[in-house]
mmCIF file with all atom_site columns, C-alpha atoms in Angstrom:
data_model
loop_
_atom_site.group_PDB
_atom_site.id
_atom_site.type_symbol
_atom_site.label_atom_id
_atom_site.label_alt_id
_atom_site.label_comp_id
_atom_site.label_asym_id
_atom_site.label_entity_id
_atom_site.label_seq_id
_atom_site.pdbx_PDB_ins_code
_atom_site.Cartn_x
_atom_site.Cartn_y
_atom_site.Cartn_z
_atom_site.occupancy
_atom_site.B_iso_or_equiv
_atom_site.pdbx_formal_charge
_atom_site.auth_seq_id
_atom_site.auth_comp_id
_atom_site.auth_asym_id
_atom_site.auth_atom_id
_atom_site.pdbx_PDB_model_num
ATOM 1   C CA . MET A 1 1   ? -145.451 63.889  -123.511 1.00 0.00 ? 1   MET A CA 1
ATOM 2   C CA . GLY A 1 2   ? -143.663 65.948  -126.171 1.00 0.00 ? 2   GLY A CA 1
ATOM 3   C CA . ALA A 1 3   ? -140.738 65.054  -128.369 1.00 0.00 ? 3   ALA A CA 1
ATOM 4   C CA . GLY A 1 4   ? -138.256 66.286  -125.803 1.00 0.00 ? 4   GLY A CA 1
ATOM 5   C CA . THR A 1 5   ? -139.214 63.567  -123.304 1.00 0.00 ? 5   THR A CA 1
ATOM 6   C CA . LYS A 1 6   ? -138.656 60.494  -125.468 1.00 0.00 ? 6   LYS A CA 1
ATOM 7   C CA . THR A 1 7   ? -134.956 60.397  -124.702 1.00 0.00 ? 7   THR A CA 1
ATOM 8   C CA . ILE A 1 8   ? -135.134 59.918  -120.935 1.00 0.00 ? 8   ILE A CA 1
ATOM 9   C CA . PRO A 1 9   ? -137.006 56.645  -120.105 1.00 0.00 ? 9   PRO A CA 1
ATOM 10  C CA . CYS A 1 10  ? -133.944 54.353  -120.028 1.00 0.00 ? 10  CYS A CA 1
ATOM 11  C CA . ARG A 1 11  ? -130.383 54.041  -121.241 1.00 0.00 ? 11  ARG A CA 1
ATOM 12  C CA . GLY A 1 12  ? -131.391 52.068  -124.326 1.00 0.00 ? 12  GLY A CA 1
ATOM 13  C CA . LEU A 1 13  ? -133.866 54.713  -125.414 1.00 0.00 ? 13  LEU A CA 1
ATOM 14  C CA . VAL A 1 14  ? -131.315 57.440  -124.770 1.00 0.00 ? 14  VAL A CA 1
ATOM 15  C CA . VAL A 1 15  ? -128.878 55.725  -127.122 1.00 0.00 ? 15  VAL A CA 1
ATOM 16  C CA . LYS A 1 16  ? -131.543 55.240  -129.788 1.00 0.00 ? 16  LYS A CA 1
ATOM 17  C CA . GLY A 1 17  ? -132.835 58.760  -129.319 1.00 0.00 ? 17  GLY A CA 1
ATOM 18  C CA . LEU A 1 18  ? -129.423 60.307  -129.977 1.00 0.00 ? 18  LEU A CA 1
ATOM 19  C CA . ALA A 1 19  ? -129.907 59.714  -133.695 1.00 0.00 ? 19  ALA A CA 1
ATOM 20  C CA . ALA A 1 20  ? -133.074 61.795  -133.695 1.00 0.00 ? 20  ALA A CA 1
ATOM 21  C CA . TYR A 1 21  ? -131.491 64.663  -131.788 1.00 0.00 ? 21  TYR A CA 1
ATOM 22  C CA . TYR A 1 22  ? -128.003 64.551  -133.268 1.00 0.00 ? 22  TYR A CA 1
ATOM 23  C CA . ASN A 1 23  ? -127.239 67.370  -135.653 1.00 0.00 ? 23  ASN A CA 1
ATOM 24  C CA . PRO A 1 24  ? -123.634 67.406  -136.921 1.00 0.00 ? 24  PRO A CA 1
ATOM 25  C CA . SER A 1 25  ? -124.125 70.748  -138.672 1.00 0.00 ? 25  SER A CA 1
ATOM 26  C CA . MET A 1 26  ? -123.352 74.068  -137.055 1.00 0.00 ? 26  MET A CA 1
ATOM 27  C CA . PRO A 1 27  ? -124.234 77.667  -137.793 1.00 0.00 ? 27  PRO A CA 1
ATOM 28  C CA . GLU A 1 28  ? -121.809 79.463  -140.089 1.00 0.00 ? 28  GLU A CA 1
ATOM 29  C CA . GLY A 1 29  ? -119.238 81.285  -138.005 1.00 0.00 ? 29  GLY A CA 1
ATOM 30  C CA . ILE A 1 30  ? -119.010 78.728  -135.182 1.00 0.00 ? 30  ILE A CA 1
ATOM 31  C CA . PRO A 1 31  ? -115.453 77.299  -134.950 1.00 0.00 ? 31  PRO A CA 1
ATOM 32  C CA . LEU A 1 32  ? -115.275 73.644  -135.961 1.00 0.00 ? 32  LEU A CA 1
ATOM 33  C CA . PRO A 1 33  ? -113.063 72.699  -132.968 1.00 0.00 ? 33  PRO A CA 1
ATOM 34  C CA . LYS A 1 34  ? -115.751 74.018  -130.599 1.00 0.00 ? 34  LYS A CA 1
ATOM 35  C CA . ARG A 1 35  ? -118.462 71.877  -132.224 1.00 0.00 ? 35  ARG A CA 1
ATOM 36  C CA . VAL A 1 36  ? -116.244 68.788  -132.237 1.00 0.00 ? 36  VAL A CA 1
ATOM 37  C CA . PHE A 1 37  ? -115.343 69.388  -128.580 1.00 0.00 ? 37  PHE A CA 1
ATOM 38  C CA . ASP A 1 38  ? -119.040 69.648  -127.666 1.00 0.00 ? 38  ASP A CA 1
ATOM 39  C CA . LEU A 1 39  ? -119.938 66.405  -129.441 1.00 0.00 ? 39  LEU A CA 1
ATOM 40  C CA . LEU A 1 40  ? -116.981 64.466  -128.055 1.00 0.00 ? 40  LEU A CA 1
ATOM 41  C CA . LEU A 1 41  ? -118.147 65.238  -124.519 1.00 0.00 ? 41  LEU A CA 1
ATOM 42  C CA . THR A 1 42  ? -121.922 65.316  -125.015 1.00 0.00 ? 42  THR A CA 1
ATOM 43  C CA . ILE A 1 43  ? -122.569 62.046  -126.865 1.00 0.00 ? 43  ILE A CA 1
ATOM 44  C CA . PRO A 1 44  ? -120.778 59.719  -124.413 1.00 0.00 ? 44  PRO A CA 1
ATOM 45  C CA . GLY A 1 45  ? -121.864 61.940  -121.531 1.00 0.00 ? 45  GLY A CA 1
ATOM 46  C CA . LEU A 1 46  ? -125.545 61.438  -122.320 1.00 0.00 ? 46  LEU A CA 1
ATOM 47  C CA . VAL A 1 47  ? -125.095 57.684  -122.429 1.00 0.00 ? 47  VAL A CA 1
ATOM 48  C CA . ILE A 1 48  ? -123.194 57.637  -119.132 1.00 0.00 ? 48  ILE A CA 1
ATOM 49  C CA . ILE A 1 49  ? -125.651 59.827  -117.225 1.00 0.00 ? 49  ILE A CA 1
ATOM 50  C CA . SER A 1 50  ? -128.799 58.266  -118.707 1.00 0.00 ? 50  SER A CA 1
ATOM 51  C CA . PRO A 1 51  ? -129.633 56.490  -115.390 1.00 0.00 ? 51  PRO A CA 1
ATOM 52  C CA . LEU A 1 52  ? -129.410 59.870  -113.629 1.00 0.00 ? 52  LEU A CA 1
ATOM 53  C CA . LEU A 1 53  ? -131.728 61.375  -116.247 1.00 0.00 ? 53  LEU A CA 1
ATOM 54  C CA . VAL A 1 54  ? -134.234 58.574  -115.635 1.00 0.00 ? 54  VAL A CA 1
ATOM 55  C CA . VAL A 1 55  ? -134.150 58.936  -111.840 1.00 0.00 ? 55  VAL A CA 1
ATOM 56  C CA . THR A 1 56  ? -134.463 62.712  -112.024 1.00 0.00 ? 56  THR A CA 1
ATOM 57  C CA . ALA A 1 57  ? -137.365 62.463  -114.479 1.00 0.00 ? 57  ALA A CA 1
ATOM 58  C CA . VAL A 1 58  ? -139.205 60.026  -112.215 1.00 0.00 ? 58  VAL A CA 1
ATOM 59  C CA . LEU A 1 59  ? -138.682 62.241  -109.156 1.00 0.00 ? 59  LEU A CA 1
ATOM 60  C CA . VAL A 1 60  ? -139.895 65.312  -111.019 1.00 0.00 ? 60  VAL A CA 1
ATOM 61  C CA . ARG A 1 61  ? -143.020 63.429  -112.093 1.00 0.00 ? 61  ARG A CA 1
ATOM 62  C CA . LEU A 1 62  ? -143.707 62.228  -108.538 1.00 0.00 ? 62  LEU A CA 1
ATOM 63  C CA . LYS A 1 63  ? -142.981 65.488  -106.739 1.00 0.00 ? 63  LYS A CA 1
ATOM 64  C CA . LEU A 1 64  ? -144.026 68.145  -109.249 1.00 0.00 ? 64  LEU A CA 1
ATOM 65  C CA . GLY A 1 65  ? -146.322 66.312  -111.609 1.00 0.00 ? 65  GLY A CA 1
ATOM 66  C CA . SER A 1 66  ? -146.522 66.611  -115.375 1.00 0.00 ? 66  SER A CA 1
ATOM 67  C CA . PRO A 1 67  ? -144.990 67.793  -117.624 1.00 0.00 ? 67  PRO A CA 1
ATOM 68  C CA . ILE A 1 68  ? -141.559 66.563  -116.630 1.00 0.00 ? 68  ILE A CA 1
ATOM 69  C CA . LEU A 1 69  ? -139.743 68.936  -118.928 1.00 0.00 ? 69  LEU A CA 1
ATOM 70  C CA . PHE A 1 70  ? -139.882 72.704  -118.960 1.00 0.00 ? 70  PHE A CA 1
ATOM 71  C CA . ARG A 1 71  ? -139.814 74.049  -122.524 1.00 0.00 ? 71  ARG A CA 1
ATOM 72  C CA . GLN A 1 72  ? -139.328 77.667  -123.466 1.00 0.00 ? 72  GLN A CA 1
ATOM 73  C CA . THR A 1 73  ? -138.336 79.566  -126.586 1.00 0.00 ? 73  THR A CA 1
ATOM 74  C CA . ARG A 1 74  ? -134.985 81.286  -126.143 1.00 0.00 ? 74  ARG A CA 1
ATOM 75  C CA . PRO A 1 75  ? -132.728 83.289  -128.475 1.00 0.00 ? 75  PRO A CA 1
ATOM 76  C CA . GLY A 1 76  ? -129.547 81.560  -129.533 1.00 0.00 ? 76  GLY A CA 1
ATOM 77  C CA . TYR A 1 77  ? -126.739 82.293  -131.982 1.00 0.00 ? 77  TYR A CA 1
ATOM 78  C CA . LYS A 1 78  ? -127.366 85.638  -133.729 1.00 0.00 ? 78  LYS A CA 1
ATOM 79  C CA . GLY A 1 79  ? -130.686 85.820  -131.869 1.00 0.00 ? 79  GLY A CA 1
ATOM 80  C CA . ARG A 1 80  ? -132.194 82.809  -133.689 1.00 0.00 ? 80  ARG A CA 1
ATOM 81  C CA . LEU A 1 81  ? -134.947 81.219  -131.639 1.00 0.00 ? 81  LEU A CA 1
ATOM 82  C CA . PHE A 1 82  ? -134.883 77.619  -130.390 1.00 0.00 ? 82  PHE A CA 1
ATOM 83  C CA . THR A 1 83  ? -136.702 75.529  -127.783 1.00 0.00 ? 83  THR A CA 1
ATOM 84  C CA . LEU A 1 84  ? -134.761 75.157  -124.540 1.00 0.00 ? 84  LEU A CA 1
ATOM 85  C CA . TYR A 1 85  ? -135.281 71.988  -122.478 1.00 0.00 ? 85  TYR A CA 1
ATOM 86  C CA . LYS A 1 86  ? -134.878 71.785  -118.687 1.00 0.00 ? 86  LYS A CA 1
ATOM 87  C CA . PHE A 1 87  ? -136.277 69.608  -115.941 1.00 0.00 ? 87  PHE A CA 1
ATOM 88  C CA . ARG A 1 88  ? -139.256 71.281  -114.359 1.00 0.00 ? 88  ARG A CA 1
ATOM 89  C CA . SER A 1 89  ? -138.442 72.813  -110.970 1.00 0.00 ? 89  SER A CA 1
ATOM 90  C CA . MET A 1 90  ? -141.662 74.701  -110.097 1.00 0.00 ? 90  MET A CA 1
ATOM 91  C CA . THR A 1 91  ? -145.259 73.803  -109.470 1.00 0.00 ? 91  THR A CA 1
ATOM 92  C CA . ASP A 1 92  ? -148.076 75.326  -111.523 1.00 0.00 ? 92  ASP A CA 1
ATOM 93  C CA . LYS A 1 93  ? -149.969 76.733  -108.530 1.00 0.00 ? 93  LYS A CA 1
ATOM 94  C CA . HIS A 1 94  ? -152.302 79.603  -109.368 1.00 0.00 ? 94  HIS A CA 1
ATOM 95  C CA . THR A 1 95  ? -154.242 82.243  -107.486 1.00 0.00 ? 95  THR A CA 1
ATOM 96  C CA . PRO A 1 96  ? -158.065 81.839  -107.420 1.00 0.00 ? 96  PRO A CA 1
ATOM 97  C CA . ASN A 1 97  ? -158.297 84.098  -110.495 1.00 0.00 ? 97  ASN A CA 1
ATOM 98  C CA . GLY A 1 98  ? -155.931 81.884  -112.502 1.00 0.00 ? 98  GLY A CA 1
ATOM 99  C CA . THR A 1 99  ? -152.711 83.908  -112.199 1.00 0.00 ? 99  THR A CA 1
ATOM 100 C CA . LEU A 1 100 ? -149.502 81.995  -111.517 1.00 0.00 ? 100 LEU A CA 1
ATOM 101 C CA . LEU A 1 101 ? -148.128 82.510  -108.021 1.00 0.00 ? 101 LEU A CA 1
ATOM 102 C CA . PRO A 1 102 ? -144.724 84.225  -107.697 1.00 0.00 ? 102 PRO A CA 1
ATOM 103 C CA . ASP A 1 103 ? -141.673 82.063  -108.415 1.00 0.00 ? 103 ASP A CA 1
ATOM 104 C CA . ALA A 1 104 ? -140.687 81.964  -104.741 1.00 0.00 ? 104 ALA A CA 1
ATOM 105 C CA . GLU A 1 105 ? -144.015 80.353  -103.858 1.00 0.00 ? 105 GLU A CA 1
ATOM 106 C CA . ARG A 1 106 ? -143.891 77.820  -106.698 1.00 0.00 ? 106 ARG A CA 1
ATOM 107 C CA . LEU A 1 107 ? -140.282 76.780  -106.134 1.00 0.00 ? 107 LEU A CA 1
ATOM 108 C CA . THR A 1 108 ? -140.423 73.781  -103.786 1.00 0.00 ? 108 THR A CA 1
ATOM 109 C CA . PRO A 1 109 ? -137.501 72.450  -101.696 1.00 0.00 ? 109 PRO A CA 1
ATOM 110 C CA . PHE A 1 110 ? -137.064 69.724  -104.317 1.00 0.00 ? 110 PHE A CA 1
ATOM 111 C CA . GLY A 1 111 ? -137.026 72.370  -107.041 1.00 0.00 ? 111 GLY A CA 1
ATOM 112 C CA . ARG A 1 112 ? -134.402 74.324  -105.113 1.00 0.00 ? 112 ARG A CA 1
ATOM 113 C CA . PHE A 1 113 ? -132.282 71.179  -104.931 1.00 0.00 ? 113 PHE A CA 1
ATOM 114 C CA . LEU A 1 114 ? -132.597 70.647  -108.681 1.00 0.00 ? 114 LEU A CA 1
ATOM 115 C CA . ARG A 1 115 ? -131.429 74.191  -109.311 1.00 0.00 ? 115 ARG A CA 1
ATOM 116 C CA . SER A 1 116 ? -128.640 74.301  -106.742 1.00 0.00 ? 116 SER A CA 1
ATOM 117 C CA . SER A 1 117 ? -127.253 71.006  -108.062 1.00 0.00 ? 117 SER A CA 1
ATOM 118 C CA . SER A 1 118 ? -127.836 72.078  -111.696 1.00 0.00 ? 118 SER A CA 1
ATOM 119 C CA . LEU A 1 119 ? -129.680 68.810  -112.333 1.00 0.00 ? 119 LEU A CA 1
ATOM 120 C CA . ASP A 1 120 ? -132.508 70.815  -113.869 1.00 0.00 ? 120 ASP A CA 1
ATOM 121 C CA . GLU A 1 121 ? -130.174 71.816  -116.715 1.00 0.00 ? 121 GLU A CA 1
ATOM 122 C CA . LEU A 1 122 ? -129.173 68.318  -117.818 1.00 0.00 ? 122 LEU A CA 1
ATOM 123 C CA . PRO A 1 123 ? -131.773 68.156  -120.656 1.00 0.00 ? 123 PRO A CA 1
ATOM 124 C CA . GLU A 1 124 ? -129.952 71.086  -122.253 1.00 0.00 ? 124 GLU A CA 1
ATOM 125 C CA . LEU A 1 125 ? -127.414 68.481  -123.387 1.00 0.00 ? 125 LEU A CA 1
ATOM 126 C CA . PHE A 1 126 ? -129.933 67.619  -126.102 1.00 0.00 ? 126 PHE A CA 1
ATOM 127 C CA . ASN A 1 127 ? -129.845 71.256  -127.195 1.00 0.00 ? 127 ASN A CA 1
ATOM 128 C CA . VAL A 1 128 ? -126.065 70.918  -127.429 1.00 0.00 ? 128 VAL A CA 1
ATOM 129 C CA . LEU A 1 129 ? -126.473 67.742  -129.462 1.00 0.00 ? 129 LEU A CA 1
ATOM 130 C CA . ARG A 1 130 ? -128.768 69.559  -131.864 1.00 0.00 ? 130 ARG A CA 1
ATOM 131 C CA . GLY A 1 131 ? -126.256 72.374  -132.337 1.00 0.00 ? 131 GLY A CA 1
ATOM 132 C CA . GLU A 1 132 ? -128.538 74.972  -130.721 1.00 0.00 ? 132 GLU A CA 1
ATOM 133 C CA . MET A 1 133 ? -126.270 75.375  -127.704 1.00 0.00 ? 133 MET A CA 1
ATOM 134 C CA . SER A 1 134 ? -122.690 74.704  -126.676 1.00 0.00 ? 134 SER A CA 1
ATOM 135 C CA . LEU A 1 135 ? -121.355 73.288  -123.439 1.00 0.00 ? 135 LEU A CA 1
ATOM 136 C CA . VAL A 1 136 ? -119.814 76.707  -122.802 1.00 0.00 ? 136 VAL A CA 1
ATOM 137 C CA . GLY A 1 137 ? -121.150 80.125  -123.756 1.00 0.00 ? 137 GLY A CA 1
ATOM 138 C CA . PRO A 1 138 ? -123.379 82.942  -122.501 1.00 0.00 ? 138 PRO A CA 1
ATOM 139 C CA . ARG A 1 139 ? -126.561 81.609  -120.942 1.00 0.00 ? 139 ARG A CA 1
ATOM 140 C CA . PRO A 1 140 ? -129.659 81.737  -123.200 1.00 0.00 ? 140 PRO A CA 1
ATOM 141 C CA . LEU A 1 141 ? -132.002 84.278  -121.663 1.00 0.00 ? 141 LEU A CA 1
ATOM 142 C CA . LEU A 1 142 ? -135.573 85.381  -122.341 1.00 0.00 ? 142 LEU A CA 1
ATOM 143 C CA . THR A 1 143 ? -136.622 86.544  -125.810 1.00 0.00 ? 143 THR A CA 1
ATOM 144 C CA . ALA A 1 144 ? -138.058 89.705  -124.221 1.00 0.00 ? 144 ALA A CA 1
ATOM 145 C CA . TYR A 1 145 ? -134.510 90.783  -123.375 1.00 0.00 ? 145 TYR A CA 1
ATOM 146 C CA . LEU A 1 146 ? -133.450 91.045  -127.035 1.00 0.00 ? 146 LEU A CA 1
ATOM 147 C CA . GLU A 1 147 ? -134.845 94.552  -127.410 1.00 0.00 ? 147 GLU A CA 1
ATOM 148 C CA . ARG A 1 148 ? -133.455 95.635  -124.032 1.00 0.00 ? 148 ARG A CA 1
ATOM 149 C CA . TYR A 1 149 ? -129.767 94.993  -124.774 1.00 0.00 ? 149 TYR A CA 1
ATOM 150 C CA . SER A 1 150 ? -127.397 97.781  -125.673 1.00 0.00 ? 150 SER A CA 1
ATOM 151 C CA . PRO A 1 151 ? -125.494 97.147  -128.944 1.00 0.00 ? 151 PRO A CA 1
ATOM 152 C CA . GLU A 1 152 ? -122.486 96.074  -126.892 1.00 0.00 ? 152 GLU A CA 1
ATOM 153 C CA . GLN A 1 153 ? -124.518 93.686  -124.732 1.00 0.00 ? 153 GLN A CA 1
ATOM 154 C CA . ALA A 1 154 ? -126.165 92.198  -127.827 1.00 0.00 ? 154 ALA A CA 1
ATOM 155 C CA . ARG A 1 155 ? -122.747 90.910  -128.919 1.00 0.00 ? 155 ARG A CA 1
ATOM 156 C CA . ARG A 1 156 ? -123.254 88.076  -126.435 1.00 0.00 ? 156 ARG A CA 1
ATOM 157 C CA . HIS A 1 157 ? -125.256 86.425  -129.234 1.00 0.00 ? 157 HIS A CA 1
ATOM 158 C CA . ASN A 1 158 ? -122.212 86.252  -131.527 1.00 0.00 ? 158 ASN A CA 1
ATOM 159 C CA . VAL A 1 159 ? -121.478 82.794  -130.117 1.00 0.00 ? 159 VAL A CA 1
ATOM 160 C CA . LEU A 1 160 ? -123.672 79.806  -129.296 1.00 0.00 ? 160 LEU A CA 1
ATOM 161 C CA . PRO A 1 161 ? -125.379 80.053  -125.907 1.00 0.00 ? 161 PRO A CA 1
ATOM 162 C CA . GLY A 1 162 ? -123.986 77.636  -123.348 1.00 0.00 ? 162 GLY A CA 1
ATOM 163 C CA . MET A 1 163 ? -124.854 75.456  -120.393 1.00 0.00 ? 163 MET A CA 1
ATOM 164 C CA . ALA A 1 164 ? -121.880 76.935  -118.521 1.00 0.00 ? 164 ALA A CA 1
ATOM 165 C CA . GLY A 1 165 ? -120.373 80.364  -118.978 1.00 0.00 ? 165 GLY A CA 1
ATOM 166 C CA . TRP A 1 166 ? -117.719 82.816  -117.890 1.00 0.00 ? 166 TRP A CA 1
ATOM 167 C CA . ALA A 1 167 ? -120.327 84.880  -116.051 1.00 0.00 ? 167 ALA A CA 1
ATOM 168 C CA . GLN A 1 168 ? -121.630 81.775  -114.252 1.00 0.00 ? 168 GLN A CA 1
ATOM 169 C CA . VAL A 1 169 ? -118.229 80.830  -112.833 1.00 0.00 ? 169 VAL A CA 1
ATOM 170 C CA . ASN A 1 170 ? -117.696 84.441  -111.772 1.00 0.00 ? 170 ASN A CA 1
ATOM 171 C CA . GLY A 1 171 ? -120.822 84.865  -109.706 1.00 0.00 ? 171 GLY A CA 1
ATOM 172 C CA . ARG A 1 172 ? -123.695 83.217  -111.610 1.00 0.00 ? 172 ARG A CA 1
ATOM 173 C CA . ASN A 1 173 ? -126.950 84.874  -110.416 1.00 0.00 ? 173 ASN A CA 1
ATOM 174 C CA . ALA A 1 174 ? -125.250 86.741  -107.560 1.00 0.00 ? 174 ALA A CA 1
ATOM 175 C CA . VAL A 1 175 ? -123.820 89.499  -109.818 1.00 0.00 ? 175 VAL A CA 1
ATOM 176 C CA . THR A 1 176 ? -125.595 92.335  -111.599 1.00 0.00 ? 176 THR A CA 1
ATOM 177 C CA . TRP A 1 177 ? -126.954 91.995  -115.135 1.00 0.00 ? 177 TRP A CA 1
ATOM 178 C CA . GLU A 1 178 ? -124.487 94.620  -116.390 1.00 0.00 ? 178 GLU A CA 1
ATOM 179 C CA . ASP A 1 179 ? -121.535 92.680  -114.962 1.00 0.00 ? 179 ASP A CA 1
ATOM 180 C CA . LYS A 1 180 ? -122.854 89.432  -116.435 1.00 0.00 ? 180 LYS A CA 1
ATOM 181 C CA . PHE A 1 181 ? -123.124 90.938  -119.890 1.00 0.00 ? 181 PHE A CA 1
ATOM 182 C CA . LYS A 1 182 ? -119.622 92.423  -119.684 1.00 0.00 ? 182 LYS A CA 1
ATOM 183 C CA . MET A 1 183 ? -118.303 88.950  -118.893 1.00 0.00 ? 183 MET A CA 1
ATOM 184 C CA . ASP A 1 184 ? -120.373 87.418  -121.709 1.00 0.00 ? 184 ASP A CA 1
ATOM 185 C CA . VAL A 1 185 ? -118.874 89.857  -124.211 1.00 0.00 ? 185 VAL A CA 1
ATOM 186 C CA . TRP A 1 186 ? -115.404 89.237  -122.775 1.00 0.00 ? 186 TRP A CA 1
ATOM 187 C CA . TYR A 1 187 ? -115.916 85.538  -123.489 1.00 0.00 ? 187 TYR A CA 1
ATOM 188 C CA . VAL A 1 188 ? -116.967 86.312  -127.082 1.00 0.00 ? 188 VAL A CA 1
ATOM 189 C CA . ASP A 1 189 ? -113.737 88.266  -127.603 1.00 0.00 ? 189 ASP A CA 1
ATOM 190 C CA . HIS A 1 190 ? -111.420 85.785  -125.877 1.00 0.00 ? 190 HIS A CA 1
ATOM 191 C CA . TRP A 1 191 ? -112.853 82.372  -126.783 1.00 0.00 ? 191 TRP A CA 1
ATOM 192 C CA . SER A 1 192 ? -110.503 79.397  -126.999 1.00 0.00 ? 192 SER A CA 1
ATOM 193 C CA . LEU A 1 193 ? -110.799 75.676  -126.323 1.00 0.00 ? 193 LEU A CA 1
ATOM 194 C CA . TRP A 1 194 ? -108.545 76.092  -123.303 1.00 0.00 ? 194 TRP A CA 1
ATOM 195 C CA . LEU A 1 195 ? -110.906 78.743  -121.945 1.00 0.00 ? 195 LEU A CA 1
ATOM 196 C CA . ASP A 1 196 ? -113.859 76.376  -122.420 1.00 0.00 ? 196 ASP A CA 1
ATOM 197 C CA . ILE A 1 197 ? -112.007 73.632  -120.565 1.00 0.00 ? 197 ILE A CA 1
ATOM 198 C CA . LYS A 1 198 ? -111.190 76.057  -117.737 1.00 0.00 ? 198 LYS A CA 1
ATOM 199 C CA . ILE A 1 199 ? -114.819 77.185  -117.486 1.00 0.00 ? 199 ILE A CA 1
ATOM 200 C CA . LEU A 1 200 ? -116.096 73.598  -117.383 1.00 0.00 ? 200 LEU A CA 1
ATOM 201 C CA . ALA A 1 201 ? -113.640 72.772  -114.586 1.00 0.00 ? 201 ALA A CA 1
ATOM 202 C CA . LEU A 1 202 ? -114.633 75.879  -112.604 1.00 0.00 ? 202 LEU A CA 1
ATOM 203 C CA . THR A 1 203 ? -118.304 75.072  -113.197 1.00 0.00 ? 203 THR A CA 1
ATOM 204 C CA . LEU A 1 204 ? -117.859 71.677  -111.589 1.00 0.00 ? 204 LEU A CA 1
ATOM 205 C CA . VAL A 1 205 ? -116.380 73.364  -108.513 1.00 0.00 ? 205 VAL A CA 1
ATOM 206 C CA . LYS A 1 206 ? -119.266 75.873  -108.402 1.00 0.00 ? 206 LYS A CA 1
ATOM 207 C CA . VAL A 1 207 ? -121.871 73.112  -108.661 1.00 0.00 ? 207 VAL A CA 1
ATOM 208 C CA . ILE A 1 208 ? -120.248 71.117  -105.867 1.00 0.00 ? 208 ILE A CA 1
ATOM 209 C CA . ARG A 1 209 ? -120.116 74.197  -103.640 1.00 0.00 ? 209 ARG A CA 1
ATOM 210 C CA . ARG A 1 210 ? -123.558 75.407  -104.848 1.00 0.00 ? 210 ARG A CA 1
ATOM 211 C CA . GLU A 1 211 ? -122.297 78.977  -105.068 1.00 0.00 ? 211 GLU A CA 1
ATOM 212 C CA . GLY A 1 212 ? -124.035 81.982  -106.643 1.00 0.00 ? 212 GLY A CA 1
ATOM 213 C CA . ILE A 1 213 ? -127.343 80.231  -107.343 1.00 0.00 ? 213 ILE A CA 1
ATOM 214 C CA . ASN A 1 214 ? -129.538 83.280  -106.698 1.00 0.00 ? 214 ASN A CA 1
ATOM 215 C CA . GLN A 1 215 ? -129.246 86.959  -106.018 1.00 0.00 ? 215 GLN A CA 1
ATOM 216 C CA . PRO A 1 216 ? -129.329 87.716  -102.276 1.00 0.00 ? 216 PRO A CA 1
ATOM 217 C CA . GLY A 1 217 ? -132.903 87.630  -101.014 1.00 0.00 ? 217 GLY A CA 1
ATOM 218 C CA . SER A 1 218 ? -134.340 86.220  -104.258 1.00 0.00 ? 218 SER A CA 1
ATOM 219 C CA . ALA A 1 219 ? -135.576 82.738  -105.133 1.00 0.00 ? 219 ALA A CA 1
ATOM 220 C CA . THR A 1 220 ? -134.684 83.225  -108.780 1.00 0.00 ? 220 THR A CA 1
ATOM 221 C CA . ALA A 1 221 ? -132.752 85.736  -110.853 1.00 0.00 ? 221 ALA A CA 1
ATOM 222 C CA . SER A 1 222 ? -134.352 89.160  -111.111 1.00 0.00 ? 222 SER A CA 1
ATOM 223 C CA . GLU A 1 223 ? -135.727 90.359  -114.439 1.00 0.00 ? 223 GLU A CA 1
ATOM 224 C CA . PHE A 1 224 ? -133.437 92.350  -116.717 1.00 0.00 ? 224 PHE A CA 1
ATOM 225 C CA . THR A 1 225 ? -135.327 95.550  -117.517 1.00 0.00 ? 225 THR A CA 1
ATOM 226 C CA . GLY A 1 226 ? -132.601 97.215  -119.578 1.00 0.00 ? 226 GLY A CA 1
ATOM 227 C CA . SER A 1 227 ? -129.389 99.085  -118.906 1.00 0.00 ? 227 SER A CA 1
ATOM 228 C CA . PRO A 1 228 ? -129.318 102.725 -117.855 1.00 0.00 ? 228 PRO A CA 1
ATOM 229 C CA . ARG A 1 229 ? -129.030 105.042 -120.863 1.00 0.00 ? 229 ARG A CA 1
ATOM 230 C CA . ASP A 1 230 ? -127.075 108.272 -120.949 1.00 0.00 ? 230 ASP A CA 1
#
């Protein structure tokens, strides 16, 4: 397994692995209070939830096979690329000619549970620890979207991407891409620690209620193909 999996076998290894993943530095332009807030919650949080990480990892291995972690390059602060870690939630089933089946056919009931409970996103805490993400911020999306943003939408990358966000607590995947990006930019312009605390509290409510997981009639979020141009 890759480097991203060494932190999940047991609580002791999680604690030891924090040193390897911990990065106290932050990109220039990120407020110090935000970074301190992230670390104060993330470091003890990883230790506390380490048994949950272990159980989830074992279940993923048993039900979906290997690899346990899903890794993908995503754009972060100012569009800088980093490797995002999540628990795998889909199978790797292919058509006879080797093409991956559609997401809806690869997303198992267990995978749906991981997503609806947000358990699949727990490994992103290591991205927060490394300073690549924040607990709160616009969600890190696909690199292909970078060239599809309008200049205004691209401002969502003026802050660290987050595990939770203003758009997520106001509809998550059940709102349009344009509305999501407007809310992302609103967050960039109105950031404060109190806003982050509010978003985290609202996120907990959303996760418990499992609201806004997907767009109506879709197993996963639709692809962003670009905004209409005048």
